[in-house]
PDB file of C-alpha atoms in Angstrom:
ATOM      1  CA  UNK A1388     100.643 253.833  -0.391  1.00 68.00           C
ATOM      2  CA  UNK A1389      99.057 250.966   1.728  1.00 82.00           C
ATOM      3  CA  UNK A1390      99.921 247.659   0.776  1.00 83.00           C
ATOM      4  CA  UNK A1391     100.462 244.129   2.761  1.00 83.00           C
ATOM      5  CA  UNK A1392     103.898 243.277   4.794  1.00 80.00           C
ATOM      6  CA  UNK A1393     106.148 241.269   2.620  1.00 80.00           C
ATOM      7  CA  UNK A1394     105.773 238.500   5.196  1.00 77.00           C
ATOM      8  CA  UNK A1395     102.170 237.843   3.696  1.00 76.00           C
ATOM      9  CA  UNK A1396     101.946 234.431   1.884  1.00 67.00           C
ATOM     10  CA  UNK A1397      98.035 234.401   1.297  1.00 62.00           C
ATOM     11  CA  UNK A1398      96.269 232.632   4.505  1.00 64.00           C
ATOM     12  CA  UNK A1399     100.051 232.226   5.981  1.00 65.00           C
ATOM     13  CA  UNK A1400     101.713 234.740   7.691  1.00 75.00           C
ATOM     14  CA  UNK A1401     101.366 238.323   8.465  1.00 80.00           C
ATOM     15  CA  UNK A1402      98.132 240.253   7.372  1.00 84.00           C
ATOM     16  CA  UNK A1403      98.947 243.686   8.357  1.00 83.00           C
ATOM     17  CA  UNK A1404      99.006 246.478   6.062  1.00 84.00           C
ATOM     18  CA  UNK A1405     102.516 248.516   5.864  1.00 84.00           C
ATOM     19  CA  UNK A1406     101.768 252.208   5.041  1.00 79.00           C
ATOM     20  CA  UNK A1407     105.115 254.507   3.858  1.00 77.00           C
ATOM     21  CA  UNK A1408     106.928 251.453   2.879  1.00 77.00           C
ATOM     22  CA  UNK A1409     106.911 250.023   6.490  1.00 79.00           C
ATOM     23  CA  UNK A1410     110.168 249.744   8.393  1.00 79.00           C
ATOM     24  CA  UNK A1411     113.558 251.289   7.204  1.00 80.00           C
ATOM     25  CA  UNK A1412     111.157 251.586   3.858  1.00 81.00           C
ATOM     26  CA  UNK A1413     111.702 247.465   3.953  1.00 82.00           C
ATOM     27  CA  UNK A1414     108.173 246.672   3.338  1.00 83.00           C
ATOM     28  CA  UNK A1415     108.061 245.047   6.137  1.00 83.00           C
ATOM     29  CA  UNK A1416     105.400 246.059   9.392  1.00 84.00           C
ATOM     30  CA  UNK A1417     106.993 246.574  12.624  1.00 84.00           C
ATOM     31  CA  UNK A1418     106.361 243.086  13.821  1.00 84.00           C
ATOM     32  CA  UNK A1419     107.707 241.351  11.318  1.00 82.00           C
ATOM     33  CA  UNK A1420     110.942 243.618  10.600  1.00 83.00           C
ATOM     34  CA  UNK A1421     114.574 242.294  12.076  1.00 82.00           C
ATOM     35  CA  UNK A1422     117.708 243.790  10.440  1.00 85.00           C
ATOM     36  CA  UNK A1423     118.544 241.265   7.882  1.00 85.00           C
ATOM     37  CA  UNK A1424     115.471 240.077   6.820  1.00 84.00           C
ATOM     38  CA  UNK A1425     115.928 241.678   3.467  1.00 86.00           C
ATOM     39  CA  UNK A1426     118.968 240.252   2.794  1.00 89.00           C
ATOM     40  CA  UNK A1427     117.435 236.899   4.034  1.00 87.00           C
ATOM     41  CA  UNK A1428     114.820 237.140   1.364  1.00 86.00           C
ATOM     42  CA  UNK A1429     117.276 237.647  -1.326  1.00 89.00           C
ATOM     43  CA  UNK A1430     118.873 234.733  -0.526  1.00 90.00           C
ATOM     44  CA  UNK A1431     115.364 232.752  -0.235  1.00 87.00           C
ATOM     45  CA  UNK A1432     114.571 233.529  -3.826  1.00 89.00           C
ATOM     46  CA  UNK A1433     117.938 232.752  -4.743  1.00 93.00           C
ATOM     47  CA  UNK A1434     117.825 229.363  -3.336  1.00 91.00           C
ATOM     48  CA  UNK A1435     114.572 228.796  -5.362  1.00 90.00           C
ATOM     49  CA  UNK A1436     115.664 230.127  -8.231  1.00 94.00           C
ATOM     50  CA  UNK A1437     118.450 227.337  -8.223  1.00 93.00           C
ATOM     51  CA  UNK A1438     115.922 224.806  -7.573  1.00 92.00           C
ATOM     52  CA  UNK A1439     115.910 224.254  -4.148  1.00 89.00           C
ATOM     53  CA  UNK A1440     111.594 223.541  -2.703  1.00 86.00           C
ATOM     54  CA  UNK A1441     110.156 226.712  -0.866  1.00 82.00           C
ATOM     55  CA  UNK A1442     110.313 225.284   2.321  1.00 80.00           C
ATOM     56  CA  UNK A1443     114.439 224.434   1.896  1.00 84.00           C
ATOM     57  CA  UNK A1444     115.128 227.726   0.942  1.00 86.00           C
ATOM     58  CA  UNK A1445     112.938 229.168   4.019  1.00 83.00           C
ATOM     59  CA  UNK A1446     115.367 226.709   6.334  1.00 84.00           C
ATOM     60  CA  UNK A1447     118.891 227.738   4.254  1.00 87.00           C
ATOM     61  CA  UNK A1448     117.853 231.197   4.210  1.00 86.00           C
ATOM     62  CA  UNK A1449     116.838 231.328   8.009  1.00 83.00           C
ATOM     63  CA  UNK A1450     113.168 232.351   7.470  1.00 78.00           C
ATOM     64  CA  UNK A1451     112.277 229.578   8.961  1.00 76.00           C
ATOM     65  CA  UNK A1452     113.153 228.182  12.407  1.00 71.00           C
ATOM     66  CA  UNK A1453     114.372 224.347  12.155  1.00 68.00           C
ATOM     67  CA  UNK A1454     112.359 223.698  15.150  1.00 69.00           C
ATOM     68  CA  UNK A1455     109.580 225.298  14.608  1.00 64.00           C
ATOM     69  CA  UNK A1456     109.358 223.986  11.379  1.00 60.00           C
ATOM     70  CA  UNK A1457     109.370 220.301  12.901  1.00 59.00           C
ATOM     71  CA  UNK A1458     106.983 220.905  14.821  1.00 57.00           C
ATOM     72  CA  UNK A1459     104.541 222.333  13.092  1.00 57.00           C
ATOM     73  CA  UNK A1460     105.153 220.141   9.888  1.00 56.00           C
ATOM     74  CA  UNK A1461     105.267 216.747  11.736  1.00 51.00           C
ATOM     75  CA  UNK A1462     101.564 218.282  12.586  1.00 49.00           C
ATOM     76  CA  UNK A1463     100.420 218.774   8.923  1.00 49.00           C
ATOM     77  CA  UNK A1464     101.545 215.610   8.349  1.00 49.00           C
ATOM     78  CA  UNK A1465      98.972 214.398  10.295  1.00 52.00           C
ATOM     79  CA  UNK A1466     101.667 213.055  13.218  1.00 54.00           C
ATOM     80  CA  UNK A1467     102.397 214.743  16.318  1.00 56.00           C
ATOM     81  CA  UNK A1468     106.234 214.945  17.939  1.00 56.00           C
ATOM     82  CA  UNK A1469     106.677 213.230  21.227  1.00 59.00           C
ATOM     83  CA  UNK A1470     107.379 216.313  23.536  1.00 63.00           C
ATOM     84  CA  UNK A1471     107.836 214.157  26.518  1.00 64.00           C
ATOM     85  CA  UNK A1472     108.551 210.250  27.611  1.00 64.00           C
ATOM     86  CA  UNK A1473     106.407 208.751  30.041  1.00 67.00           C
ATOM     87  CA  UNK A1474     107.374 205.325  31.833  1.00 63.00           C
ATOM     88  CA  UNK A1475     104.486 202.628  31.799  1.00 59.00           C
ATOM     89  CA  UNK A1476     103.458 201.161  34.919  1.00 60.00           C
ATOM     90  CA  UNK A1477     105.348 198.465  36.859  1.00 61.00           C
ATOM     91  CA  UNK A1478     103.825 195.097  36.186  1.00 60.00           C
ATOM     92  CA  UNK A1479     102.551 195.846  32.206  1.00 69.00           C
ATOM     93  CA  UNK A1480     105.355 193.785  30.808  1.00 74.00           C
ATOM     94  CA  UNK A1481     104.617 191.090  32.906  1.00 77.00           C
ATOM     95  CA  UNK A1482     100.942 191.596  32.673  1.00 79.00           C
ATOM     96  CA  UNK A1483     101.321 191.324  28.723  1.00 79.00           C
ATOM     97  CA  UNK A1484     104.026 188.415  28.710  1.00 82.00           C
ATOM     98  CA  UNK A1485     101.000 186.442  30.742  1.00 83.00           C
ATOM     99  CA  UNK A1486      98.312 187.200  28.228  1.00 85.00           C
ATOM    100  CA  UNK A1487     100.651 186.405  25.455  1.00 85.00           C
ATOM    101  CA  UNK A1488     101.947 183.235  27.450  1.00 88.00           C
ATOM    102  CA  UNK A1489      98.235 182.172  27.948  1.00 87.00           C
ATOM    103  CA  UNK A1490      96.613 182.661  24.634  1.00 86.00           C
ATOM    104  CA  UNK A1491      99.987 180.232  23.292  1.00 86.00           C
ATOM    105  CA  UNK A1492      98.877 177.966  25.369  1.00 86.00           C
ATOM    106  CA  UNK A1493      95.372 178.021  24.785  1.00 84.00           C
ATOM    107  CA  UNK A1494      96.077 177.665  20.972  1.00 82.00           C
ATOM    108  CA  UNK A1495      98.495 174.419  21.425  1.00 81.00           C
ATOM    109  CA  UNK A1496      95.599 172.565  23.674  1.00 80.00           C
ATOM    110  CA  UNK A1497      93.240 173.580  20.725  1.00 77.00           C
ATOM    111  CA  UNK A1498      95.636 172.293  18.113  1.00 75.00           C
ATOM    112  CA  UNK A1499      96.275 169.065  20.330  1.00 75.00           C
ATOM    113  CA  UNK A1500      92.365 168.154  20.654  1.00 73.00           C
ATOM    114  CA  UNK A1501      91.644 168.146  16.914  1.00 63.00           C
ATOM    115  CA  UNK A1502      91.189 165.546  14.987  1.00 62.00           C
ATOM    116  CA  UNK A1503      93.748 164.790  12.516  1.00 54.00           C
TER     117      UNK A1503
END
């Protein structure tokens, strides 16, 4: 009988088709199969039978990889992670403390020359 891996989740996740129960008659294809992912199912839909959110039980369960799942969530939240530091040029600060410096000054010479 022909049905989807257990790892499908609708547009998530895998879209192969396991035929003859798929690995160690898991339900699981070939890709997706490791040795304990059944048992770390059962624990996922224990975890969200006691209340815990999908996406907790995916991390408690070990479904899902911590960093993985920071990654690709700080991306659906419309933010991306700052993979690496870059220094700014010599001179900006001082380039920006002179604007700053100037357009204070500029303002107090305005303020000074109006009529009160």
């Amino acid at each position: 009988m022909d049905t989807p891996c257990k790892a499908n989740r609708g547009k998530h996740g895998c879209e192969q088709i396991v035929t003859d129960g798929g690995v160690e008659n898991s339900g699981f294809c070939g890709d997706c199969f490791y040795p304990t992912i059944v048992e770390d199912h059962e624990k996922f839909h224990q975890l969200t039978k006691e209340g815990y959110s999908r996406t907790q039980a995916a991390l408690m369960s070990g479904l899902s990889d911590p960093e993985e799942f920071a990654e690709n969530h700080a991306h659906r939240m419309g933010t991306a992670p700052i993979t690496s530091v870059t220094q700014d040029e010599d001179g900006c600060e001082e380039e920006l403390q002179d604007e700053l410096t100037s357009e204070i000054l500029d303002r107090m010479e305005d303020d000074s020359q109006e009529p009160a």
